[in-house]
Amino acid sequence: MARIPLIAGNWKMYLSLAEAVDLGRAVAASCADLKNRQVMIAPTSAALAAVSAATQSSTVKLAAQNSGWEKEGAFTGENSPVMLKDLGVSMVILGHSERRHIFGESDAMVNRRLLAALNFGLQPILCVGEQLADRDQGNTFAVVENQLRAGLEGVSSTQLDQVVVAYEPVWAIGTGKTATKEQAQEVHAFIREKIETLYEKNLAGEIRILYGGSVKPSNVDALMGQADIDGALVGGAALDAESFDRIIHFK
Ligand code: 13P
């Protein structure tokens, strides 16, 4: 089965409510002519309800930037997957490097969040990626493998088809320094190979692996031309309607 490309915009902690609604509408309009590709946007949780209303009659998928591991409870500052679903959210970004490295989220937390997302019917995007020091020391593959194994712990073969993986080398995020298409492809192929070891060949062939880290209109075509790159997780360039429109219309 062919992997349907997914272009995902991570809006991080940017945009006023009015700006988020405007951008949501613009992305919805950009998607009107798309065939055989999916587009997702992840506003801040504060803007989810409004962006959900603004995009509900479109094909744009709405995502949260994180989600909790229980249905409800005393978890100040968290959003439950069930509450997010109520808002029209269908996907969630988990284990983003900013969560891991700024807020100290561990692999174990990311795994709990991922299992809960699957149990409550949200499609998780599991983010993995090495820091510059890891790459310099030759530890890229070990770091990525550990994050992948720990993140997917307890995920069954039947649940795996709901999971999307995103490879985001930390040194390429927000730095303007994209991994070359060869560097990205090498790690994507490695991730697919590891999934084949953890699960089986046909599941590894079906899982989508997105690349993230300074994806722009100028480099998206080359990245998307790689055999194991099935989409992009876009930060900065997803905040501008025109840039994102070009990215979702990659050639
Ligand atoms: P940039 O595209 O701004 O580098 O951000 C990438 C990212 O972190 C997406 O999740």
Coordinates of N, CA and C and ligand atoms in Angstrom, one line a residue:
M1 N 0.8 -1.2 0.0 CA 0.0 0.0 0.0 C 0.9 1.3 0.0
A2 N 0.6 2.2 -0.9 CA 1.4 3.4 -1.0 C 1.2 4.3 0.3
R3 N 2.2 4.9 0.7 CA 2.2 5.8 1.9 C 1.7 7.1 1.4
I4 N 0.6 7.6 2.0 CA 0.1 8.9 1.6 C 0.9 10.0 2.3
P5 N 1.5 10.9 1.5 CA 2.3 12.0 2.1 C 1.5 12.8 3.1
L6 N 2.2 13.2 4.2 CA 1.6 14.0 5.2 C 2.4 15.3 5.4
I7 N 1.9 16.4 5.2 CA 2.6 17.7 5.5 C 1.9 18.3 6.8
A8 N 2.8 18.4 7.8 CA 2.2 18.9 9.1 C 2.9 20.2 9.5
G9 N 2.0 21.1 9.9 CA 2.6 22.4 10.4 C 2.5 22.4 12.0
N10 N 3.6 22.7 12.6 CA 3.7 22.8 14.0 C 3.8 24.3 14.3
W11 N 2.7 24.9 14.9 CA 2.7 26.3 15.1 C 3.4 26.7 16.4
K12 N 3.8 25.7 17.2 CA 4.5 26.0 18.4 C 3.8 27.0 19.3
M13 N 4.5 27.9 20.0 CA 3.8 28.9 20.8 C 3.8 30.2 20.1
Y14 N 3.2 30.2 18.9 CA 3.1 31.4 18.1 C 1.7 31.7 17.7
L15 N 1.4 33.0 17.3 CA 0.2 33.5 16.7 C -0.9 33.9 17.8
S16 N -1.5 35.0 17.5 CA -2.7 35.4 18.4 C -3.8 34.6 17.9
L17 N -4.9 34.7 18.6 CA -6.1 33.9 18.3 C -6.6 34.3 16.9
A18 N -6.7 35.6 16.6 CA -7.1 36.0 15.3 C -6.2 35.6 14.2
E19 N -4.9 35.6 14.5 CA -3.9 35.2 13.4 C -4.0 33.7 13.2
A20 N -4.3 33.0 14.3 CA -4.4 31.5 14.1 C -5.6 31.1 13.3
V21 N -6.7 31.8 13.5 CA -7.9 31.5 12.8 C -7.7 31.9 11.3
D22 N -7.1 33.0 11.0 CA -6.8 33.5 9.6 C -5.9 32.4 8.9
L23 N -4.9 32.0 9.6 CA -4.0 31.0 9.0 C -4.7 29.7 8.8
G24 N -5.5 29.3 9.7 CA -6.3 28.0 9.6 C -7.2 28.1 8.3
R25 N -7.8 29.2 8.2 CA -8.7 29.4 7.0 C -7.8 29.4 5.7
A26 N -6.7 30.0 5.7 CA -5.8 30.0 4.5 C -5.3 28.6 4.2
V27 N -5.0 27.9 5.2 CA -4.5 26.5 4.9 C -5.6 25.6 4.4
A28 N -6.8 25.8 5.0 CA -8.0 25.1 4.5 C -8.2 25.4 3.0
A29 N -8.1 26.6 2.6 CA -8.3 27.0 1.2 C -7.1 26.4 0.3
S30 N -5.9 26.4 0.8 CA -4.8 25.8 0.1 C -5.0 24.4 -0.2
C31 N -5.7 23.7 0.7 CA -5.9 22.2 0.5 C -7.0 21.8 -0.4
A32 N -7.8 22.8 -0.8 CA -9.0 22.5 -1.6 C -8.6 21.6 -2.8
D33 N -7.5 21.9 -3.5 CA -7.2 21.2 -4.7 C -6.3 20.0 -4.5
L34 N -6.0 19.6 -3.3 CA -5.0 18.5 -3.1 C -5.6 17.1 -3.3
K35 N -4.8 16.3 -3.9 CA -5.3 14.9 -4.0 C -4.2 14.0 -3.5
N36 N -4.6 12.9 -2.8 CA -3.6 12.0 -2.4 C -2.5 12.5 -1.5
R37 N -2.8 13.6 -0.8 CA -1.8 14.0 0.3 C -2.7 14.6 1.4
Q38 N -2.1 14.5 2.6 CA -2.8 15.0 3.8 C -2.1 16.2 4.4
V39 N -2.8 17.0 5.0 CA -2.3 18.2 5.6 C -2.8 18.3 7.0
M40 N -1.9 18.6 7.9 CA -2.3 18.7 9.4 C -1.7 20.1 9.9
I41 N -2.4 20.7 10.8 CA -1.9 21.8 11.5 C -2.0 21.6 13.0
A42 N -1.1 22.1 13.8 CA -1.1 22.0 15.2 C -0.9 23.4 15.9
P43 N -2.1 24.0 16.1 CA -2.0 25.3 16.8 C -1.7 25.1 18.3
T44 N -1.6 26.2 19.1 CA -1.4 26.1 20.5 C -2.8 25.6 21.0
S45 N -2.8 25.0 22.2 CA -4.1 24.5 22.8 C -5.1 25.6 23.0
A46 N -4.5 26.8 23.2 CA -5.4 28.0 23.4 C -6.2 28.3 22.1
A47 N -5.7 28.0 21.0 CA -6.4 28.3 19.7 C -7.1 27.1 19.1
L48 N -7.0 25.9 19.7 CA -7.6 24.7 19.1 C -9.1 24.9 18.7
A49 N -9.9 25.3 19.7 CA -11.3 25.4 19.5 C -11.6 26.3 18.3
A50 N -11.0 27.5 18.3 CA -11.3 28.5 17.2 C -10.8 28.0 15.9
V51 N -9.6 27.3 15.8 CA -9.1 26.9 14.6 C -9.9 25.6 14.1
S52 N -10.4 24.9 15.1 CA -11.3 23.7 14.7 C -12.5 24.2 14.0
A53 N -13.1 25.2 14.6 CA -14.4 25.8 14.0 C -14.1 26.4 12.6
A54 N -12.9 27.0 12.4 CA -12.6 27.7 11.2 C -12.2 26.7 10.1
T55 N -11.8 25.4 10.4 CA -11.4 24.5 9.4 C -12.3 23.2 9.3
Q56 N -13.4 23.2 10.0 CA -14.1 22.0 10.1 C -14.7 21.5 8.8
S57 N -15.0 22.4 7.9 CA -15.6 21.9 6.6 C -14.5 21.6 5.6
S58 N -13.2 21.6 6.0 CA -12.1 21.3 5.1 C -11.5 20.0 5.4
T59 N -10.5 19.6 4.6 CA -9.8 18.3 4.7 C -8.6 18.4 5.7
V60 N -8.4 19.6 6.2 CA -7.2 19.8 7.1 C -7.4 19.0 8.4
K61 N -6.4 18.3 8.8 CA -6.4 17.6 10.1 C -5.9 18.5 11.2
L62 N -6.6 18.4 12.3 CA -6.2 19.3 13.4 C -5.5 18.5 14.5
A63 N -4.3 19.0 15.0 CA -3.5 18.3 15.9 C -3.2 19.1 17.1
A64 N -3.0 18.5 18.2 CA -2.5 19.1 19.4 C -0.9 19.0 19.5
Q65 N -0.3 19.8 20.3 CA 1.2 19.7 20.3 C 1.7 18.8 21.5
N66 N 0.7 18.3 22.2 CA 1.0 17.3 23.3 C -0.3 16.8 23.8
S67 N -0.3 15.7 24.5 CA -1.6 15.3 25.2 C -1.2 14.5 26.4
G68 N -2.1 14.5 27.4 CA -1.9 13.8 28.7 C -2.1 12.3 28.6
W69 N -1.8 11.6 29.6 CA -1.8 10.1 29.6 C -3.0 9.6 30.3
E70 N -3.9 10.4 30.8 CA -5.1 9.9 31.5 C -6.3 10.6 30.8
K71 N -7.5 10.0 31.1 CA -8.7 10.6 30.5 C -9.0 11.9 31.3
E72 N -8.8 11.9 32.6 CA -9.0 13.1 33.4 C -8.3 12.9 34.7
G73 N -8.1 14.0 35.5 CA -7.5 13.9 36.8 C -6.8 15.1 37.2
A74 N -6.0 15.0 38.3 CA -5.3 16.2 38.8 C -4.0 16.3 38.1
F75 N -4.0 16.9 36.9 CA -2.8 17.0 36.1 C -2.7 18.4 35.6
T76 N -2.4 19.4 36.5 CA -2.4 20.8 36.1 C -1.6 21.1 34.9
G77 N -2.2 21.8 33.9 CA -1.5 22.2 32.7 C -1.5 21.2 31.6
E78 N -2.2 20.0 31.8 CA -2.3 19.0 30.7 C -3.6 19.0 30.1
N79 N -3.7 18.5 28.9 CA -5.0 18.3 28.1 C -5.2 16.8 27.9
S80 N -6.3 16.3 28.3 CA -6.5 14.9 28.1 C -6.9 14.6 26.6
P81 N -6.5 13.4 26.1 CA -6.8 13.1 24.7 C -8.3 13.1 24.4
V82 N -9.1 12.8 25.5 CA -10.5 12.8 25.3 C -11.0 14.2 25.1
M83 N -10.5 15.1 25.9 CA -10.9 16.5 25.7 C -10.5 17.1 24.4
L84 N -9.3 16.7 23.9 CA -8.8 17.2 22.7 C -9.7 16.6 21.5
K85 N -10.1 15.4 21.6 CA -11.0 14.8 20.6 C -12.3 15.6 20.5
D86 N -12.8 16.0 21.7 CA -14.0 16.8 21.8 C -13.9 18.1 21.0
L87 N -12.7 18.6 20.9 CA -12.5 19.8 20.1 C -12.3 19.6 18.6
G88 N -12.3 18.4 18.2 CA -12.2 18.1 16.8 C -10.7 17.8 16.4
V89 N -9.9 17.5 17.4 CA -8.5 17.1 17.2 C -8.4 15.7 16.9
S90 N -7.6 15.3 15.8 CA -7.5 13.9 15.5 C -6.1 13.4 15.6
M91 N -5.1 14.3 15.7 CA -3.7 13.9 15.8 C -3.0 14.6 16.9
V92 N -1.9 14.1 17.3 CA -1.1 14.8 18.4 C 0.4 14.6 18.2
I93 N 1.2 15.7 18.3 CA 2.6 15.6 18.2 C 3.1 15.2 19.6
L94 N 3.9 14.1 19.7 CA 4.5 13.7 21.0 C 6.0 13.6 21.0
G95 N 6.6 13.9 22.1 CA 8.0 13.8 22.2 C 8.8 14.8 21.3
H96 N 8.2 15.9 21.0 CA 8.9 16.9 20.3 C 10.2 17.3 21.1
S97 N 11.3 17.6 20.4 CA 12.5 17.9 21.0 C 12.4 19.0 22.0
E98 N 11.5 20.0 21.7 CA 11.3 21.1 22.7 C 10.7 20.6 24.0
R99 N 9.8 19.6 23.9 CA 9.3 19.0 25.1 C 10.4 18.2 25.9
R100 N 11.1 17.5 25.1 CA 12.2 16.6 25.7 C 13.3 17.5 26.4
H101 N 13.8 18.5 25.6 CA 15.0 19.2 26.1 C 14.7 20.5 26.9
I102 N 13.6 21.1 26.7 CA 13.3 22.3 27.5 C 12.4 21.9 28.7
F103 N 11.5 21.0 28.5 CA 10.6 20.6 29.6 C 10.9 19.3 30.3
G104 N 12.0 18.7 29.9 CA 12.5 17.5 30.5 C 11.6 16.3 30.4
E105 N 10.9 16.2 29.3 CA 10.0 15.0 29.1 C 10.9 13.8 28.8
S106 N 10.7 12.7 29.6 CA 11.5 11.5 29.4 C 10.8 10.6 28.3
D107 N 11.6 9.6 27.9 CA 11.1 8.6 27.0 C 9.9 7.9 27.6
A108 N 9.9 7.7 28.9 CA 8.8 7.0 29.6 C 7.5 7.8 29.5
M109 N 7.7 9.1 29.7 CA 6.5 10.0 29.6 C 5.9 10.0 28.2
V110 N 6.8 10.1 27.2 CA 6.4 10.1 25.8 C 5.6 8.8 25.5
N111 N 6.2 7.7 26.0 CA 5.5 6.4 25.8 C 4.1 6.4 26.4
R112 N 4.0 6.9 27.7 CA 2.7 6.9 28.3 C 1.7 7.7 27.5
R113 N 2.2 8.9 27.1 CA 1.3 9.8 26.3 C 0.9 9.1 25.0
L114 N 1.8 8.4 24.4 CA 1.5 7.7 23.1 C 0.5 6.6 23.2
L115 N 0.7 5.8 24.3 CA -0.3 4.7 24.5 C -1.7 5.2 24.8
A116 N -1.7 6.3 25.6 CA -3.0 6.9 25.9 C -3.7 7.5 24.6
A117 N -2.9 8.2 23.8 CA -3.4 8.7 22.5 C -4.0 7.6 21.7
L118 N -3.3 6.5 21.6 CA -3.8 5.4 20.8 C -5.1 4.8 21.4
N119 N -5.1 4.7 22.7 CA -6.3 4.1 23.4 C -7.5 5.0 23.3
F120 N -7.3 6.3 23.3 CA -8.4 7.2 23.2 C -8.7 7.7 21.8
G121 N -8.0 7.1 20.8 CA -8.3 7.4 19.4 C -7.7 8.7 18.8
L122 N -6.5 9.1 19.3 CA -5.8 10.2 18.6 C -4.6 9.5 17.9
Q123 N -4.3 10.0 16.7 CA -3.2 9.5 16.0 C -1.9 10.2 16.4
P124 N -0.9 9.5 17.0 CA 0.3 10.2 17.4 C 1.3 10.3 16.4
I125 N 2.0 11.5 16.4 CA 3.3 11.6 15.7 C 4.4 11.6 16.7
L126 N 5.1 10.5 16.6 CA 6.3 10.3 17.6 C 7.5 10.9 17.0
C127 N 8.0 12.0 17.7 CA 9.2 12.7 17.3 C 10.5 12.1 17.9
V128 N 11.5 11.9 17.1 CA 12.8 11.4 17.5 C 13.8 12.2 16.8
G129 N 15.0 12.3 17.4 CA 16.1 13.0 16.8 C 17.2 13.3 17.7
E130 N 18.4 13.3 17.1 CA 19.6 13.5 17.9 C 20.0 15.0 18.0
Q131 N 20.8 15.3 19.1 CA 21.3 16.6 19.2 C 22.7 16.7 18.5
L132 N 23.2 17.9 18.3 CA 24.4 18.1 17.6 C 25.6 17.3 18.2
A133 N 25.7 17.3 19.5 CA 26.8 16.5 20.1 C 26.6 15.0 19.9
D134 N 25.4 14.5 19.8 CA 25.2 13.1 19.5 C 25.7 12.8 18.1
R135 N 25.4 13.7 17.2 CA 25.9 13.4 15.8 C 27.4 13.5 15.7
D136 N 27.9 14.6 16.4 CA 29.4 14.7 16.3 C 30.1 13.5 16.9
Q137 N 29.5 12.9 17.9 CA 30.1 11.8 18.6 C 29.8 10.4 17.9
G138 N 29.1 10.5 16.8 CA 28.7 9.3 16.1 C 27.6 8.5 16.7
N139 N 26.8 9.2 17.5 CA 25.7 8.5 18.2 C 24.3 8.7 17.6
T140 N 24.2 9.2 16.5 CA 22.9 9.5 15.9 C 22.0 8.3 15.9
F141 N 22.5 7.2 15.3 CA 21.6 6.0 15.2 C 21.2 5.4 16.6
A142 N 22.2 5.4 17.5 CA 21.9 4.9 18.8 C 20.8 5.7 19.5
V143 N 20.9 7.0 19.4 CA 19.9 7.9 20.1 C 18.5 7.7 19.4
V144 N 18.5 7.7 18.1 CA 17.2 7.6 17.4 C 16.6 6.2 17.7
E145 N 17.4 5.2 17.7 CA 16.9 3.8 18.0 C 16.3 3.8 19.4
N146 N 17.0 4.3 20.4 CA 16.5 4.3 21.8 C 15.2 5.0 21.9
Q147 N 15.1 6.2 21.3 CA 13.9 7.0 21.4 C 12.7 6.2 20.7
L148 N 13.0 5.6 19.6 CA 12.0 4.9 18.9 C 11.5 3.7 19.7
R149 N 12.5 2.9 20.2 CA 12.1 1.7 20.9 C 11.3 2.0 22.2
A150 N 11.8 3.1 22.9 CA 11.1 3.5 24.2 C 9.7 4.1 23.9
G151 N 9.7 4.9 22.8 CA 8.4 5.5 22.5 C 7.3 4.5 22.1
L152 N 7.8 3.4 21.4 CA 6.8 2.4 20.8 C 6.6 1.3 21.8
E153 N 7.2 1.3 23.0 CA 7.0 0.2 23.9 C 5.6 -0.1 24.2
G154 N 5.2 -1.4 24.0 CA 3.8 -1.7 24.3 C 2.8 -1.4 23.2
V155 N 3.2 -0.9 22.1 CA 2.3 -0.6 20.9 C 2.2 -1.9 20.1
S156 N 1.0 -2.4 19.9 CA 0.8 -3.6 19.2 C 0.9 -3.4 17.7
S157 N 1.0 -4.6 17.0 CA 1.1 -4.5 15.5 C -0.2 -3.9 15.0
T158 N -1.3 -4.1 15.6 CA -2.5 -3.6 15.0 C -2.7 -2.1 15.3
Q159 N -2.0 -1.6 16.4 CA -2.0 -0.2 16.7 C -1.0 0.6 15.8
L160 N 0.0 -0.1 15.3 CA 1.1 0.6 14.7 C 0.6 1.4 13.4
D161 N -0.4 0.9 12.8 CA -0.9 1.7 11.6 C -1.4 3.1 11.9
Q162 N -1.7 3.4 13.1 CA -2.1 4.7 13.5 C -1.0 5.6 13.8
V163 N 0.2 5.1 13.9 CA 1.4 5.9 14.4 C 2.1 6.5 13.2
V164 N 2.5 7.7 13.3 CA 3.4 8.4 12.4 C 4.7 8.7 13.1
V165 N 5.9 8.5 12.5 CA 7.1 8.9 13.2 C 7.7 10.2 12.5
A166 N 8.3 11.0 13.3 CA 8.9 12.2 12.7 C 10.4 12.2 13.1
Y167 N 11.3 12.3 12.1 CA 12.7 12.4 12.4 C 13.0 13.9 12.4
E168 N 13.4 14.5 13.5 CA 13.7 15.9 13.6 C 15.1 16.0 14.3
P169 N 16.2 16.1 13.5 CA 17.5 16.3 14.1 C 17.5 17.7 14.8
V170 N 17.8 17.7 16.1 CA 17.6 18.9 16.9 C 18.4 20.0 16.4
W171 N 19.6 19.7 15.9 CA 20.5 20.8 15.3 C 19.9 21.5 14.1
A172 N 18.9 20.9 13.5 CA 18.3 21.5 12.3 C 17.0 22.3 12.6
I173 N 16.5 22.2 13.8 CA 15.3 22.9 14.2 C 15.4 24.3 14.5
G174 N 14.8 25.1 13.7 CA 14.8 26.6 13.8 C 16.1 27.2 13.6
T175 N 17.0 26.5 13.0 CA 18.4 27.0 12.8 C 18.6 27.4 11.4
G176 N 17.7 27.1 10.5 CA 18.0 27.3 9.1 C 18.9 26.3 8.5
K177 N 19.4 25.4 9.3 CA 20.4 24.4 8.9 C 19.7 23.1 8.7
T178 N 19.2 22.8 7.4 CA 18.5 21.6 7.2 C 19.5 20.5 7.0
A179 N 19.1 19.3 7.4 CA 19.9 18.1 7.1 C 19.9 18.0 5.6
T180 N 20.9 17.5 5.0 CA 20.9 17.3 3.6 C 19.9 16.2 3.3
K181 N 19.5 16.1 2.0 CA 18.5 15.0 1.7 C 19.1 13.7 2.0
E182 N 20.4 13.6 1.8 CA 21.1 12.3 2.0 C 21.2 11.9 3.5
Q183 N 21.5 13.0 4.3 CA 21.5 12.7 5.8 C 20.1 12.3 6.3
A184 N 19.1 13.0 5.8 CA 17.7 12.7 6.2 C 17.3 11.3 5.8
Q185 N 17.6 11.0 4.5 CA 17.2 9.7 3.9 C 17.9 8.5 4.7
E186 N 19.2 8.8 5.0 CA 19.9 7.7 5.7 C 19.2 7.3 7.1
V187 N 18.8 8.4 7.8 CA 18.2 8.1 9.1 C 16.8 7.5 8.9
H188 N 16.0 8.0 7.9 CA 14.7 7.5 7.7 C 14.8 6.0 7.3
A189 N 15.7 5.7 6.5 CA 15.9 4.2 6.1 C 16.2 3.4 7.3
F190 N 17.0 4.0 8.2 CA 17.4 3.3 9.4 C 16.1 3.1 10.3
I191 N 15.3 4.1 10.4 CA 14.1 4.0 11.3 C 13.2 2.9 10.7
R192 N 13.0 2.9 9.4 CA 12.1 1.9 8.8 C 12.7 0.5 9.0
E193 N 14.0 0.4 8.9 CA 14.6 -0.9 9.2 C 14.4 -1.4 10.6
K194 N 14.5 -0.4 11.6 CA 14.3 -0.8 13.0 C 12.8 -1.2 13.2
I195 N 11.9 -0.6 12.5 CA 10.5 -0.9 12.7 C 10.3 -2.3 12.2
E196 N 11.0 -2.6 11.1 CA 10.9 -4.0 10.5 C 11.4 -5.0 11.6
T197 N 12.4 -4.7 12.3 CA 12.9 -5.6 13.3 C 12.0 -5.7 14.5
L198 N 11.4 -4.6 14.9 CA 10.5 -4.5 16.0 C 9.1 -5.2 15.7
Y199 N 8.7 -5.0 14.4 CA 7.4 -5.5 14.0 C 7.5 -6.4 12.8
E200 N 7.1 -6.0 11.7 CA 7.3 -6.9 10.5 C 7.5 -6.0 9.3
K201 N 7.9 -6.7 8.2 CA 8.2 -5.9 7.0 C 7.1 -5.1 6.4
N202 N 5.9 -5.7 6.3 CA 4.8 -5.0 5.7 C 4.4 -3.8 6.5
L203 N 4.5 -3.9 7.8 CA 4.2 -2.7 8.7 C 5.2 -1.6 8.5
A204 N 6.5 -2.0 8.4 CA 7.5 -1.1 8.2 C 7.4 -0.4 6.9
G205 N 6.9 -1.1 5.9 CA 6.7 -0.5 4.6 C 5.5 0.5 4.6
E206 N 4.6 0.4 5.5 CA 3.4 1.2 5.5 C 3.5 2.4 6.4
I207 N 4.4 2.4 7.4 CA 4.4 3.5 8.4 C 5.0 4.8 7.7
R208 N 4.4 5.9 8.1 CA 4.9 7.1 7.5 C 6.0 7.8 8.4
I209 N 7.1 8.2 7.8 CA 8.2 8.8 8.5 C 8.3 10.2 7.9
L210 N 8.1 11.3 8.7 CA 8.2 12.7 8.3 C 9.6 13.2 8.7
Y211 N 10.0 14.1 7.9 CA 11.3 14.8 8.2 C 10.9 16.2 8.8
G212 N 11.6 16.7 9.8 CA 11.4 18.0 10.3 C 12.7 18.7 10.7
G213 N 12.8 20.0 10.5 CA 14.0 20.7 10.7 C 14.3 21.6 9.6
S214 N 13.9 22.9 9.7 CA 14.1 23.9 8.6 C 13.6 23.5 7.3
V215 N 12.4 22.9 7.2 CA 11.8 22.6 5.9 C 11.3 23.9 5.4
K216 N 11.6 24.2 4.1 CA 11.2 25.4 3.5 C 10.7 25.2 2.1
P217 N 10.1 26.2 1.4 CA 9.7 26.0 0.0 C 10.9 25.6 -0.8
S218 N 12.1 26.1 -0.5 CA 13.3 25.9 -1.3 C 13.9 24.5 -1.2
N219 N 13.6 23.8 -0.1 CA 14.2 22.4 0.0 C 13.2 21.3 0.1
V220 N 11.9 21.6 0.1 CA 10.9 20.5 0.3 C 10.9 19.5 -0.8
D221 N 11.1 20.0 -2.1 CA 11.0 19.1 -3.2 C 12.1 18.0 -3.2
A222 N 13.3 18.5 -2.8 CA 14.4 17.5 -2.8 C 14.2 16.5 -1.6
L223 N 13.7 17.0 -0.5 CA 13.5 16.1 0.6 C 12.4 15.1 0.3
M224 N 11.3 15.6 -0.3 CA 10.2 14.7 -0.6 C 10.5 13.7 -1.7
G225 N 11.6 14.0 -2.4 CA 12.0 13.1 -3.5 C 12.8 11.8 -2.9
Q226 N 13.1 11.8 -1.6 CA 13.8 10.7 -1.1 C 12.8 9.5 -0.8
A227 N 13.4 8.3 -1.0 CA 12.5 7.1 -0.9 C 11.8 6.9 0.4
D228 N 12.5 7.3 1.5 CA 11.9 7.0 2.8 C 11.3 8.2 3.5
I229 N 11.3 9.3 2.8 CA 10.7 10.5 3.4 C 9.2 10.7 2.9
D230 N 8.3 10.6 3.9 CA 6.9 10.5 3.5 C 6.1 11.7 3.9
G231 N 6.9 12.8 4.3 CA 6.2 14.0 4.6 C 7.1 14.9 5.4
A232 N 6.5 16.0 5.9 CA 7.4 17.0 6.6 C 6.6 17.5 7.8
L233 N 7.4 17.8 8.8 CA 6.9 18.4 10.0 C 7.6 19.8 10.0
V234 N 6.7 20.8 9.8 CA 7.3 22.1 9.5 C 7.0 23.1 10.6
G235 N 8.0 23.8 11.1 CA 7.8 24.8 12.1 C 7.7 26.2 11.5
G236 N 8.7 27.0 11.5 CA 8.7 28.4 11.0 C 7.9 28.6 9.7
A237 N 8.2 27.8 8.7 CA 7.6 28.0 7.4 C 6.1 27.7 7.4
A238 N 5.6 27.1 8.5 CA 4.2 26.8 8.5 C 3.4 27.9 9.0
L239 N 4.1 29.0 9.5 CA 3.4 30.1 10.1 C 3.1 31.2 9.0
D240 N 3.6 30.9 7.8 CA 3.3 31.8 6.7 C 2.5 31.1 5.7
A241 N 1.3 31.7 5.4 CA 0.3 31.0 4.5 C 1.0 30.6 3.1
E242 N 1.7 31.6 2.6 CA 2.2 31.4 1.3 C 3.3 30.3 1.2
S243 N 4.2 30.4 2.2 CA 5.3 29.3 2.3 C 4.7 28.0 2.5
F244 N 3.7 27.9 3.4 CA 3.1 26.6 3.7 C 2.3 26.0 2.5
D245 N 1.7 27.0 1.7 CA 1.0 26.6 0.5 C 2.0 25.9 -0.5
R246 N 3.1 26.5 -0.6 CA 4.1 26.0 -1.5 C 4.6 24.6 -1.0
I247 N 4.8 24.5 0.3 CA 5.3 23.2 0.9 C 4.3 22.1 0.7
I248 N 3.0 22.4 0.9 CA 2.0 21.3 0.7 C 1.9 21.0 -0.8
H249 N 2.2 21.9 -1.6 CA 2.2 21.6 -3.1 C 3.6 21.2 -3.6
F250 N 4.3 20.5 -2.7 CA 5.7 20.0 -3.1 C 5.6 19.2 -4.4
K251 N 6.7 19.3 -5.2 CA 6.7 18.6 -6.5 C 7.6 17.3 -6.4
Ligands
13P1 P1 11.5 24.6 12.0 O1 10.8 24.2 10.7 O2 11.2 26.0 12.4 O3 13.0 24.2 11.9 O4 10.9 23.7 13.1 C1 10.8 22.3 13.0 C2 10.0 21.7 14.0 O5 10.4 21.7 15.2 C3 8.7 21.1 13.7 O6 8.2 20.4 14.7

